[in-house]
mmCIF file of C-alpha atoms in Angstrom:
data_model
loop_
_atom_site.group_PDB
_atom_site.id
_atom_site.type_symbol
_atom_site.label_atom_id
_atom_site.label_comp_id
_atom_site.label_asym_id
_atom_site.label_seq_id
_atom_site.Cartn_x
_atom_site.Cartn_y
_atom_site.Cartn_z
ATOM 1 C CA MET A 20 43.683 -17.750 -20.639
ATOM 2 C CA THR A 21 42.454 -17.174 -17.088
ATOM 3 C CA LEU A 22 41.354 -20.023 -14.868
ATOM 4 C CA SER A 23 37.740 -18.816 -14.773
ATOM 5 C CA VAL A 24 37.539 -18.687 -18.590
ATOM 6 C CA SER A 25 39.043 -22.177 -18.858
ATOM 7 C CA CYS A 26 36.545 -23.549 -16.364
ATOM 8 C CA TYR A 27 33.700 -21.937 -18.231
ATOM 9 C CA LEU A 28 34.819 -23.457 -21.563
ATOM 10 C CA TYR A 29 35.134 -26.907 -20.005
ATOM 11 C CA TRP A 30 31.645 -26.478 -18.549
ATOM 12 C CA LEU A 31 30.218 -25.576 -21.980
ATOM 13 C CA ILE A 32 31.911 -28.578 -23.617
ATOM 14 C CA PHE A 33 30.597 -30.882 -20.903
ATOM 15 C CA LYS A 34 27.077 -29.498 -21.341
ATOM 16 C CA CYS A 35 27.203 -30.300 -25.045
ATOM 17 C CA MET A 36 28.339 -33.866 -24.341
ATOM 18 C CA VAL A 37 25.626 -34.825 -21.867
ATOM 19 C CA LYS A 38 22.040 -35.527 -22.789
ATOM 20 C CA VAL A 39 19.755 -32.526 -22.374
ATOM 21 C CA VAL A 40 17.194 -33.272 -19.703
ATOM 22 C CA LYS A 41 13.601 -32.086 -20.107
ATOM 23 C CA VAL A 42 12.066 -30.477 -17.038
ATOM 24 C CA VAL A 43 8.467 -29.244 -16.758
ATOM 25 C CA PHE A 44 7.137 -26.614 -14.354
ATOM 26 C CA LEU A 45 3.330 -26.749 -14.259
ATOM 27 C CA ALA A 46 0.951 -24.418 -12.385
ATOM 28 C CA ASN A 47 -2.611 -23.134 -12.555
ATOM 29 C CA SER A 48 -1.570 -19.916 -14.352
ATOM 30 C CA PHE A 49 1.363 -18.365 -16.189
ATOM 31 C CA TRP A 50 0.895 -15.435 -13.807
ATOM 32 C CA TYR A 51 1.891 -17.717 -10.921
ATOM 33 C CA LEU A 52 4.993 -19.011 -12.684
ATOM 34 C CA LYS A 53 6.041 -15.527 -13.764
ATOM 35 C CA ASN A 54 5.612 -13.934 -10.337
ATOM 36 C CA PHE A 55 6.662 -16.763 -8.019
ATOM 37 C CA ARG A 56 8.981 -19.107 -9.951
ATOM 38 C CA SER A 57 10.883 -16.986 -12.471
ATOM 39 C CA SER A 58 14.220 -17.268 -10.609
ATOM 40 C CA SER A 59 13.976 -21.064 -10.398
ATOM 41 C CA LEU A 60 13.050 -21.227 -14.087
ATOM 42 C CA GLU A 61 16.038 -19.096 -15.048
ATOM 43 C CA ARG A 62 18.399 -21.339 -13.081
ATOM 44 C CA PHE A 63 16.971 -24.574 -14.473
ATOM 45 C CA SER A 64 17.138 -23.188 -18.018
ATOM 46 C CA GLU A 65 20.912 -22.971 -17.668
ATOM 47 C CA PHE A 66 21.312 -26.757 -17.750
ATOM 48 C CA SER A 67 18.035 -28.295 -18.939
ATOM 49 C CA ASP A 68 15.308 -28.076 -21.547
ATOM 50 C CA THR A 69 12.779 -26.347 -19.304
ATOM 51 C CA THR A 70 9.118 -25.963 -20.261
ATOM 52 C CA CYS A 71 6.371 -24.007 -18.486
ATOM 53 C CA MET A 72 2.813 -25.315 -18.666
ATOM 54 C CA ALA A 73 -0.364 -23.595 -17.496
ATOM 55 C CA PRO A 74 -3.830 -22.554 -18.635
ATOM 56 C CA GLU A 75 -4.328 -19.010 -19.884
ATOM 57 C CA THR A 76 -5.840 -17.560 -16.721
ATOM 58 C CA GLY A 77 -4.822 -14.945 -14.190
ATOM 59 C CA GLY A 78 -4.196 -12.070 -16.597
ATOM 60 C CA VAL A 79 -0.952 -13.410 -18.149
ATOM 61 C CA ASP A 80 -1.290 -15.323 -21.413
ATOM 62 C CA ILE A 81 1.175 -17.562 -23.200
ATOM 63 C CA GLU A 82 2.370 -14.719 -25.437
ATOM 64 C CA SER A 83 3.230 -12.319 -22.614
ATOM 65 C CA CYS A 84 4.511 -14.664 -19.923
ATOM 66 C CA SER A 85 8.192 -14.093 -20.940
ATOM 67 C CA LEU A 86 9.242 -17.387 -19.380
ATOM 68 C CA GLY A 87 10.923 -19.009 -22.352
ATOM 69 C CA LYS A 88 9.376 -22.217 -23.649
ATOM 70 C CA CYS A 89 5.675 -22.255 -22.706
ATOM 71 C CA ARG A 90 2.876 -24.682 -23.488
ATOM 72 C CA GLN A 91 -0.812 -24.190 -22.798
ATOM 73 C CA ILE A 92 -2.982 -26.778 -21.068
ATOM 74 C CA TYR A 93 -6.710 -26.797 -20.408
ATOM 75 C CA LEU A 94 -7.597 -26.281 -16.757
ATOM 76 C CA ASP A 95 -10.281 -24.394 -14.852
ATOM 77 C CA PRO A 96 -8.749 -23.786 -11.397
ATOM 78 C CA THR A 97 -12.131 -23.285 -9.705
ATOM 79 C CA SER A 98 -14.210 -25.961 -11.455
ATOM 80 C CA VAL A 99 -15.578 -29.079 -9.767
ATOM 81 C CA ASN A 100 -17.378 -30.305 -12.896
ATOM 82 C CA PRO A 101 -16.381 -33.968 -13.496
ATOM 83 C CA LEU A 102 -16.335 -33.584 -17.282
ATOM 84 C CA LYS A 103 -14.119 -30.486 -17.144
ATOM 85 C CA GLU A 104 -11.781 -32.228 -14.713
ATOM 86 C CA ALA A 105 -11.465 -35.250 -17.001
ATOM 87 C CA VAL A 106 -10.602 -32.943 -19.909
ATOM 88 C CA SER A 107 -7.994 -31.216 -17.722
ATOM 89 C CA VAL A 108 -6.278 -34.503 -16.890
ATOM 90 C CA LEU A 109 -6.378 -35.530 -20.559
ATOM 91 C CA SER A 110 -4.876 -32.180 -21.578
ATOM 92 C CA ILE A 111 -1.923 -32.681 -19.228
ATOM 93 C CA LEU A 112 -1.533 -36.288 -20.382
ATOM 94 C CA VAL A 113 -1.292 -35.241 -24.037
ATOM 95 C CA ARG A 114 1.267 -32.536 -23.250
ATOM 96 C CA PHE A 115 3.438 -34.933 -21.271
ATOM 97 C CA LEU A 116 3.278 -37.541 -24.045
ATOM 98 C CA ILE A 117 4.537 -34.892 -26.472
ATOM 99 C CA GLU A 118 7.220 -33.381 -24.226
ATOM 100 C CA ARG A 119 8.333 -36.556 -22.415
ATOM 101 C CA PRO A 120 9.805 -34.735 -19.387
ATOM 102 C CA LYS A 121 12.381 -36.376 -17.171
ATOM 103 C CA VAL A 122 10.916 -34.710 -14.072
ATOM 104 C CA VAL A 123 7.842 -32.557 -13.375
ATOM 105 C CA PHE A 124 7.584 -29.839 -10.729
ATOM 106 C CA SER A 125 3.973 -28.895 -10.011
ATOM 107 C CA PHE A 126 2.337 -26.129 -7.984
ATOM 108 C CA ASN A 127 -1.159 -25.303 -6.656
ATOM 109 C CA PRO A 128 -3.546 -27.937 -5.214
ATOM 110 C CA LYS A 129 -5.487 -28.982 -8.315
ATOM 111 C CA THR A 130 -2.518 -29.045 -10.685
ATOM 112 C CA ASN A 131 -0.534 -30.976 -8.087
ATOM 113 C CA LEU A 132 -3.134 -33.741 -7.986
ATOM 114 C CA TYR A 133 -3.623 -33.946 -11.744
ATOM 115 C CA CYS A 134 0.129 -33.983 -12.381
ATOM 116 C CA LEU A 135 0.516 -36.790 -9.878
ATOM 117 C CA VAL A 136 -2.181 -38.797 -11.676
ATOM 118 C CA VAL A 137 -0.619 -38.340 -15.117
ATOM 119 C CA CYS A 138 2.946 -38.875 -13.920
ATOM 120 C CA TRP A 139 1.901 -42.091 -12.177
ATOM 121 C CA LEU A 140 0.366 -43.344 -15.430
ATOM 122 C CA LEU A 141 3.440 -42.403 -17.483
ATOM 123 C CA ARG A 142 6.018 -43.332 -14.827
ATOM 124 C CA ILE A 143 7.467 -39.809 -14.727
ATOM 125 C CA PRO A 144 8.962 -38.502 -11.451
ATOM 126 C CA CYS A 145 6.674 -35.807 -10.034
ATOM 127 C CA VAL A 146 7.551 -33.310 -7.296
ATOM 128 C CA PRO A 147 4.515 -31.321 -6.094
ATOM 129 C CA ASN A 148 4.770 -28.161 -4.013
ATOM 130 C CA VAL A 149 2.026 -27.942 -1.379
ATOM 131 C CA SER A 150 1.224 -24.252 -0.935
ATOM 132 C CA GLY A 151 -1.841 -24.607 1.246
ATOM 133 C CA VAL A 152 -4.354 -27.418 1.088
ATOM 134 C CA GLY A 153 -6.689 -25.573 -1.290
ATOM 135 C CA VAL A 154 -10.436 -25.043 -1.332
ATOM 136 C CA ALA A 155 -11.029 -28.555 -2.691
ATOM 137 C CA SER A 156 -10.089 -29.913 0.732
ATOM 138 C CA GLN A 157 -13.246 -28.246 2.074
ATOM 139 C CA LEU A 158 -15.571 -30.209 -0.241
ATOM 140 C CA ASP A 159 -18.295 -32.291 1.387
ATOM 141 C CA GLY A 160 -20.124 -35.405 0.265
ATOM 142 C CA VAL A 161 -19.020 -37.691 -2.543
ATOM 143 C CA LYS A 162 -16.751 -35.104 -4.185
ATOM 144 C CA GLY A 163 -14.927 -34.536 -0.906
ATOM 145 C CA LYS A 164 -14.431 -38.273 -0.372
ATOM 146 C CA ILE A 165 -13.106 -38.713 -3.911
ATOM 147 C CA TYR A 166 -10.697 -35.795 -3.463
ATOM 148 C CA ARG A 167 -9.336 -37.088 -0.156
ATOM 149 C CA PHE A 168 -8.964 -40.673 -1.390
ATOM 150 C CA SER A 169 -7.239 -39.522 -4.586
ATOM 151 C CA SER A 170 -4.911 -37.192 -2.698
ATOM 152 C CA GLY A 171 -3.855 -39.906 -0.302
ATOM 153 C CA PHE A 172 -3.269 -42.447 -3.074
ATOM 154 C CA PHE A 173 -1.301 -40.220 -5.436
ATOM 155 C CA TYR A 174 0.701 -38.087 -2.976
ATOM 156 C CA ARG A 175 2.112 -41.301 -1.530
ATOM 157 C CA ARG A 176 3.435 -42.020 -5.013
ATOM 158 C CA ALA A 177 5.176 -38.668 -5.480
ATOM 159 C CA SER A 178 8.933 -38.811 -5.917
ATOM 160 C CA HIS A 179 9.302 -35.996 -3.404
ATOM 161 C CA VAL A 180 6.960 -33.423 -1.849
ATOM 162 C CA PHE A 181 7.789 -29.837 -0.917
ATOM 163 C CA PHE A 182 5.746 -28.067 1.758
ATOM 164 C CA GLN A 183 5.755 -24.357 2.506
ATOM 165 C CA ASN A 184 4.747 -24.604 6.161
ATOM 166 C CA PHE A 185 4.809 -27.168 8.945
ATOM 167 C CA ASP A 186 1.032 -27.091 9.486
ATOM 168 C CA ASP A 187 0.405 -28.593 6.042
ATOM 169 C CA TYR A 188 3.328 -31.003 6.427
ATOM 170 C CA ASP A 189 2.010 -32.279 9.766
ATOM 171 C CA ALA A 190 -1.526 -32.596 8.360
ATOM 172 C CA PHE A 191 -0.347 -34.729 5.425
ATOM 173 C CA VAL A 192 1.771 -36.927 7.708
ATOM 174 C CA LYS A 193 -1.137 -37.411 10.116
ATOM 175 C CA LEU A 194 -3.458 -38.370 7.239
ATOM 176 C CA GLY A 195 -0.880 -40.828 5.935
ATOM 177 C CA TRP A 196 -0.727 -39.053 2.576
ATOM 178 C CA ILE A 197 3.076 -38.835 2.435
ATOM 179 C CA ASP A 198 6.182 -40.690 3.496
ATOM 180 C CA PRO A 199 8.129 -38.214 5.689
ATOM 181 C CA LYS A 200 11.374 -39.522 4.178
ATOM 182 C CA ASN A 201 10.292 -38.134 0.796
ATOM 183 C CA ALA A 202 9.071 -34.744 2.001
ATOM 184 C CA GLU A 203 10.484 -31.524 3.403
ATOM 185 C CA VAL A 204 9.487 -27.978 4.323
ATOM 186 C CA ILE A 205 10.978 -25.101 2.341
ATOM 187 C CA PRO A 206 10.609 -21.327 2.947
ATOM 188 C CA GLY A 207 7.757 -20.668 0.550
ATOM 189 C CA SER A 208 8.860 -19.523 -2.878
ATOM 190 C CA GLY A 209 11.707 -17.529 -1.361
ATOM 191 C CA VAL A 210 12.521 -13.918 -2.147
ATOM 192 C CA ASP A 211 15.244 -12.130 -4.107
ATOM 193 C CA LEU A 212 17.092 -10.291 -1.339
ATOM 194 C CA ASN A 213 18.837 -8.040 -3.848
ATOM 195 C CA LYS A 214 15.613 -6.976 -5.537
ATOM 196 C CA PHE A 215 13.725 -6.402 -2.276
ATOM 197 C CA GLN A 216 15.764 -4.309 0.151
ATOM 198 C CA PRO A 217 15.060 -1.807 2.927
ATOM 199 C CA SER A 218 15.011 1.820 1.822
ATOM 200 C CA ARG A 219 14.622 5.195 3.475
ATOM 201 C CA LYS A 220 11.179 6.740 3.162
ATOM 202 C CA ALA A 221 10.820 10.177 1.615
ATOM 203 C CA ASP A 222 8.305 11.321 4.264
ATOM 204 C CA LYS A 223 7.123 10.457 7.773
ATOM 205 C CA LYS A 224 3.522 9.568 6.930
ATOM 206 C CA PHE A 225 2.724 6.062 8.250
ATOM 207 C CA ARG A 226 1.375 3.916 5.406
ATOM 208 C CA PHE A 227 -0.222 0.493 5.320
ATOM 209 C CA LEU A 228 -0.331 -1.725 2.241
ATOM 210 C CA MET A 229 -2.321 -4.808 1.360
ATOM 211 C CA ALA A 230 -1.207 -6.479 -1.881
ATOM 212 C CA SER A 231 -2.992 -9.659 -2.918
ATOM 213 C CA ARG A 232 -5.508 -11.228 -5.237
ATOM 214 C CA LEU A 233 -8.783 -9.412 -4.743
ATOM 215 C CA ILE A 234 -10.776 -12.329 -3.374
ATOM 216 C CA ARG A 235 -12.726 -12.386 -0.128
ATOM 217 C CA PRO A 236 -10.744 -15.103 1.701
ATOM 218 C CA LYS A 237 -7.615 -12.938 1.470
ATOM 219 C CA GLY A 238 -9.287 -10.520 3.896
ATOM 220 C CA VAL A 239 -9.652 -7.574 1.518
ATOM 221 C CA VAL A 240 -12.986 -6.437 2.963
ATOM 222 C CA GLU A 241 -11.681 -6.732 6.529
ATOM 223 C CA TYR A 242 -8.632 -4.640 5.608
ATOM 224 C CA LEU A 243 -10.729 -1.845 4.127
ATOM 225 C CA GLN A 244 -13.228 -1.906 6.993
ATOM 226 C CA ALA A 245 -10.424 -1.658 9.555
ATOM 227 C CA ALA A 246 -8.827 1.154 7.550
ATOM 228 C CA ARG A 247 -12.106 3.092 7.642
ATOM 229 C CA GLN A 248 -12.236 2.713 11.428
ATOM 230 C CA VAL A 249 -8.674 3.989 11.867
ATOM 231 C CA VAL A 250 -9.259 6.930 9.535
ATOM 232 C CA GLY A 251 -12.495 7.679 11.380
ATOM 233 C CA ASP A 252 -10.540 7.941 14.634
ATOM 234 C CA GLY A 253 -8.476 10.732 13.118
ATOM 235 C CA LEU A 254 -5.048 9.037 13.101
ATOM 236 C CA ASP A 255 -2.493 10.451 10.677
ATOM 237 C CA CYS A 256 -1.890 7.516 8.323
ATOM 238 C CA GLU A 257 -2.751 6.251 4.857
ATOM 239 C CA PHE A 258 -3.894 2.933 3.404
ATOM 240 C CA ILE A 259 -3.155 1.411 0.004
ATOM 241 C CA LEU A 260 -4.809 -1.615 -1.604
ATOM 242 C CA ALA A 261 -3.035 -3.221 -4.563
ATOM 243 C CA GLY A 262 -3.989 -6.375 -6.389
ATOM 244 C CA VAL A 263 -5.385 -8.218 -9.346
ATOM 245 C CA LYS A 264 -8.768 -9.765 -9.946
ATOM 246 C CA ASP A 265 -9.106 -13.342 -11.157
ATOM 247 C CA ASP A 266 -11.863 -15.488 -12.626
ATOM 248 C CA SER A 267 -12.995 -16.789 -9.246
ATOM 249 C CA ASP A 268 -16.538 -16.379 -7.984
ATOM 250 C CA ARG A 269 -14.960 -15.106 -4.759
ATOM 251 C CA VAL A 270 -13.598 -11.972 -6.443
ATOM 252 C CA ILE A 271 -14.611 -8.571 -5.036
ATOM 253 C CA ASN A 272 -16.187 -6.296 -7.626
ATOM 254 C CA ASP A 273 -15.216 -2.704 -8.385
ATOM 255 C CA GLN A 274 -18.384 -1.261 -6.879
ATOM 256 C CA GLU A 275 -17.704 -2.807 -3.472
ATOM 257 C CA ILE A 276 -14.082 -1.676 -3.487
ATOM 258 C CA SER A 277 -15.087 1.868 -4.458
ATOM 259 C CA ALA A 278 -17.683 1.977 -1.691
ATOM 260 C CA LEU A 279 -15.096 0.979 0.920
ATOM 261 C CA CYS A 280 -12.399 3.300 -0.444
ATOM 262 C CA ASP A 281 -14.488 6.411 0.211
ATOM 263 C CA SER A 282 -11.731 8.388 1.924
ATOM 264 C CA SER A 283 -8.783 10.292 0.474
ATOM 265 C CA LYS A 284 -6.620 8.296 2.884
ATOM 266 C CA ILE A 285 -7.697 4.902 1.486
ATOM 267 C CA ASN A 286 -6.514 4.305 -2.082
ATOM 268 C CA TYR A 287 -6.967 1.403 -4.481
ATOM 269 C CA VAL A 288 -4.127 1.335 -7.033
ATOM 270 C CA GLY A 289 -4.961 -1.871 -8.925
ATOM 271 C CA HIS A 290 -2.247 -4.136 -10.281
ATOM 272 C CA VAL A 291 1.296 -2.992 -9.485
ATOM 273 C CA GLU A 292 4.171 -4.363 -11.554
ATOM 274 C CA ASP A 293 6.996 -2.680 -9.621
ATOM 275 C CA MET A 294 6.457 -3.876 -6.056
ATOM 276 C CA PRO A 295 9.920 -2.861 -4.750
ATOM 277 C CA HIS A 296 9.172 0.733 -5.727
ATOM 278 C CA LEU A 297 5.749 0.693 -4.064
ATOM 279 C CA LEU A 298 7.183 -0.811 -0.881
ATOM 280 C CA GLU A 299 9.633 2.092 -0.555
ATOM 281 C CA SER A 300 6.800 4.296 0.729
ATOM 282 C CA ILE A 301 5.265 1.667 3.045
ATOM 283 C CA ASP A 302 5.735 1.079 6.779
ATOM 284 C CA CYS A 303 3.483 -1.935 7.334
ATOM 285 C CA VAL A 304 2.173 -4.698 5.056
ATOM 286 C CA VAL A 305 -1.160 -6.247 6.025
ATOM 287 C CA LEU A 306 -2.616 -9.606 4.983
ATOM 288 C CA PRO A 307 -5.678 -10.589 7.068
ATOM 289 C CA SER A 308 -6.052 -13.841 5.132
ATOM 290 C CA TYR A 309 -8.235 -16.812 6.000
ATOM 291 C CA TYR A 310 -7.373 -18.539 2.722
ATOM 292 C CA PRO A 311 -5.429 -21.864 2.768
ATOM 293 C CA GLU A 312 -1.962 -20.332 2.347
ATOM 294 C CA GLY A 313 1.476 -21.800 1.782
ATOM 295 C CA VAL A 314 3.685 -18.864 2.719
ATOM 296 C CA PRO A 315 2.276 -15.666 1.170
ATOM 297 C CA ARG A 316 4.738 -14.077 -1.231
ATOM 298 C CA SER A 317 3.599 -10.564 -0.300
ATOM 299 C CA LEU A 318 4.680 -11.174 3.290
ATOM 300 C CA ILE A 319 8.161 -12.463 2.535
ATOM 301 C CA GLU A 320 8.684 -9.584 0.104
ATOM 302 C CA ALA A 321 7.580 -7.261 2.900
ATOM 303 C CA ALA A 322 10.027 -8.849 5.328
ATOM 304 C CA ALA A 323 12.889 -8.579 2.828
ATOM 305 C CA SER A 324 12.012 -4.910 2.315
ATOM 306 C CA GLY A 325 12.161 -4.320 6.059
ATOM 307 C CA LYS A 326 8.463 -3.765 6.703
ATOM 308 C CA ILE A 327 6.356 -4.417 9.775
ATOM 309 C CA ILE A 328 3.707 -7.103 9.173
ATOM 310 C CA ILE A 329 0.155 -7.599 10.395
ATOM 311 C CA THR A 330 -1.348 -10.948 9.444
ATOM 312 C CA THR A 331 -3.517 -13.731 10.784
ATOM 313 C CA ASP A 332 -2.380 -16.429 13.173
ATOM 314 C CA SER A 333 -3.025 -19.108 10.558
ATOM 315 C CA PRO A 334 -0.952 -21.665 8.611
ATOM 316 C CA GLY A 335 1.561 -20.032 6.282
ATOM 317 C CA CYS A 336 0.911 -16.486 7.431
ATOM 318 C CA ARG A 337 2.331 -16.984 10.911
ATOM 319 C CA GLU A 338 5.594 -18.284 9.423
ATOM 320 C CA VAL A 339 6.708 -14.737 8.565
ATOM 321 C CA VAL A 340 5.941 -13.057 11.890
ATOM 322 C CA GLU A 341 7.467 -13.292 15.334
ATOM 323 C CA SER A 342 4.725 -11.481 17.178
ATOM 324 C CA GLY A 343 5.864 -8.293 18.857
ATOM 325 C CA LYS A 344 9.267 -8.415 17.151
ATOM 326 C CA ASN A 345 8.518 -7.717 13.499
ATOM 327 C CA GLY A 346 4.739 -7.658 13.467
ATOM 328 C CA ILE A 347 1.420 -8.590 15.014
ATOM 329 C CA LEU A 348 -0.681 -11.744 14.643
ATOM 330 C CA ILE A 349 -4.470 -11.394 14.785
ATOM 331 C CA ASN A 350 -7.458 -13.715 14.569
ATOM 332 C CA ALA A 351 -8.949 -14.278 11.133
ATOM 333 C CA GLN A 352 -11.957 -12.150 10.150
ATOM 334 C CA SER A 353 -11.559 -9.917 13.211
ATOM 335 C CA VAL A 354 -11.918 -6.302 12.095
ATOM 336 C CA PRO A 355 -11.664 -4.985 15.699
ATOM 337 C CA GLN A 356 -8.333 -6.772 16.288
ATOM 338 C CA LEU A 357 -7.009 -5.574 12.949
ATOM 339 C CA SER A 358 -7.939 -1.943 13.541
ATOM 340 C CA GLU A 359 -6.450 -2.019 17.051
ATOM 341 C CA ALA A 360 -3.197 -3.477 15.681
ATOM 342 C CA MET A 361 -3.054 -0.691 13.107
ATOM 343 C CA LYS A 362 -3.650 1.997 15.738
ATOM 344 C CA TYR A 363 -0.963 0.483 17.962
ATOM 345 C CA LEU A 364 1.649 0.686 15.207
ATOM 346 C CA VAL A 365 0.778 4.242 14.195
ATOM 347 C CA ARG A 366 1.342 5.365 17.799
ATOM 348 C CA LEU A 367 4.742 3.664 18.180
ATOM 349 C CA SER A 368 7.929 5.696 18.503
ATOM 350 C CA GLY A 369 10.233 6.036 15.511
ATOM 351 C CA ASN A 370 12.951 3.971 17.209
ATOM 352 C CA ARG A 371 10.567 1.111 17.973
ATOM 353 C CA ILE A 372 9.276 1.105 14.400
ATOM 354 C CA GLN A 373 12.825 0.942 13.044
ATOM 355 C CA THR A 374 13.695 -1.945 15.379
ATOM 356 C CA MET A 375 10.738 -3.975 14.115
ATOM 357 C CA LYS A 376 11.630 -3.219 10.496
ATOM 358 C CA SER A 377 15.223 -4.358 11.031
ATOM 359 C CA PHE A 378 14.006 -7.606 12.576
ATOM 360 C CA SER A 379 11.905 -8.285 9.465
ATOM 361 C CA ARG A 380 14.916 -7.897 7.184
ATOM 362 C CA ASN A 381 17.058 -10.166 9.373
ATOM 363 C CA LEU A 382 14.295 -12.781 9.339
ATOM 364 C CA ALA A 383 14.149 -12.680 5.537
ATOM 365 C CA GLU A 384 17.922 -13.024 5.219
ATOM 366 C CA THR A 385 18.139 -16.068 7.473
ATOM 367 C CA ARG A 386 14.921 -17.861 6.526
ATOM 368 C CA PHE A 387 13.482 -16.773 3.166
ATOM 369 C CA ASP A 388 16.377 -16.295 0.743
ATOM 370 C CA GLU A 389 15.204 -17.678 -2.626
ATOM 371 C CA GLU A 390 18.607 -19.286 -3.130
ATOM 372 C CA ILE A 391 17.671 -21.780 -0.400
ATOM 373 C CA VAL A 392 14.608 -22.806 -2.422
ATOM 374 C CA ILE A 393 16.461 -22.996 -5.743
ATOM 375 C CA GLN A 394 19.194 -25.226 -4.312
ATOM 376 C CA ARG A 395 16.611 -27.595 -2.799
ATOM 377 C CA TYR A 396 14.929 -27.919 -6.195
ATOM 378 C CA LEU A 397 18.227 -28.543 -7.960
ATOM 379 C CA ARG A 398 19.177 -31.225 -5.454
ATOM 380 C CA VAL A 399 15.845 -33.017 -5.800
ATOM 381 C CA ALA A 400 15.962 -32.781 -9.607
ATOM 382 C CA LYS A 401 19.352 -34.417 -9.602
ATOM 383 C CA SER A 402 18.120 -37.148 -7.276
ATOM 384 C CA VAL A 403 14.743 -38.089 -8.774
ATOM 385 C CA ALA A 404 15.745 -37.679 -12.426
ATOM 386 C CA GLY A 405 18.574 -40.150 -11.899
ATOM 387 C CA CYS A 406 21.158 -37.999 -13.648
ATOM 388 C CA SER A 407 24.179 -37.680 -11.395
ATOM 389 C CA SER A 408 26.141 -36.020 -14.219
ATOM 390 C CA PHE A 409 24.018 -32.852 -14.155
ATOM 391 C CA VAL A 410 25.926 -29.592 -13.949
ATOM 392 C CA PHE A 411 23.823 -27.550 -11.530
ATOM 393 C CA GLU A 412 25.932 -24.470 -11.075
ATOM 394 C CA ASN A 413 28.084 -22.368 -13.353
ATOM 395 C CA PRO A 414 31.666 -23.276 -12.325
ATOM 396 C CA SER A 415 32.919 -19.803 -13.254
ATOM 397 C CA GLU A 416 30.897 -18.241 -10.419
#
């Protein structure tokens, strides 16, 4: 019997002897968990009883999420109705009473806050991931005061807090919402460097891509308006828009998209499942977002695939660009700056374009490897769940 087989058998025996720990991953949609947390879920499932919880929104329901053990909760991500919010908290409370998790990992602003409330009541360790401060932070009046007071009270009681960028981390520290000793910044959700790799294009046509939720704060309209300007100037390039609609009142309707995509060089392709394949034909990924971002997944996938990036000089977005080296930073909602950045890239020499693409890949390898994120989560789970006997890695590897 080889050493690796022996180690693997001992590992299996040890797993059977220790108590199975229940871990919950909770977000505002199964779509989010499927697209951004599937690798972490797979790793946690190797040693724990892992459950996904989310409402059925975002185009992925509980039957098709393919994430293993899933449980539905009630939550309207965009609601500010007090009655609906009370029902949401109660829904999470009931689920946690049934599942009795040892530790909860939460994502998205509203689900973070509600998980913190329920976990505080039930004395369950909760580890929220702050991926942007969310639109609720922009509320005025009584609702805004309640949100800010609640956030400060409950975030201070989190077992640990993950941030995706230093802007949000610094803001929470300044507000006194967190203890810096129980918080850290991680590289977004990370990216699978094997799945997203540079590839040689089949042609020399310069192509831009924007891939995001089709809501206004992501800068979809600005992208299409800038594309129309570049096409109107006669430059030899193409533009692709990919993305999904959600239930938000900020969503852009089909009629508006069709009106802006009135050129054969500007194409809307809808939802794309195979992003690595689409990225093979792309030179530059654009995200002119003015939405409260963590670190946009589309940008770190672009970097891993060796693409040039144009994005806004705003929290989260700027994390993936070293301006002039692998991309260009622009002001939010500035169509003129965006169109000029596009024209600049189209006119670059082939060698300069390749240099910028290589820098993107190197940046992804050193800063955004998803293994960094997974290991941070495993370490925190081991710490806050109080189970030092956890086996976190397969010893045969």
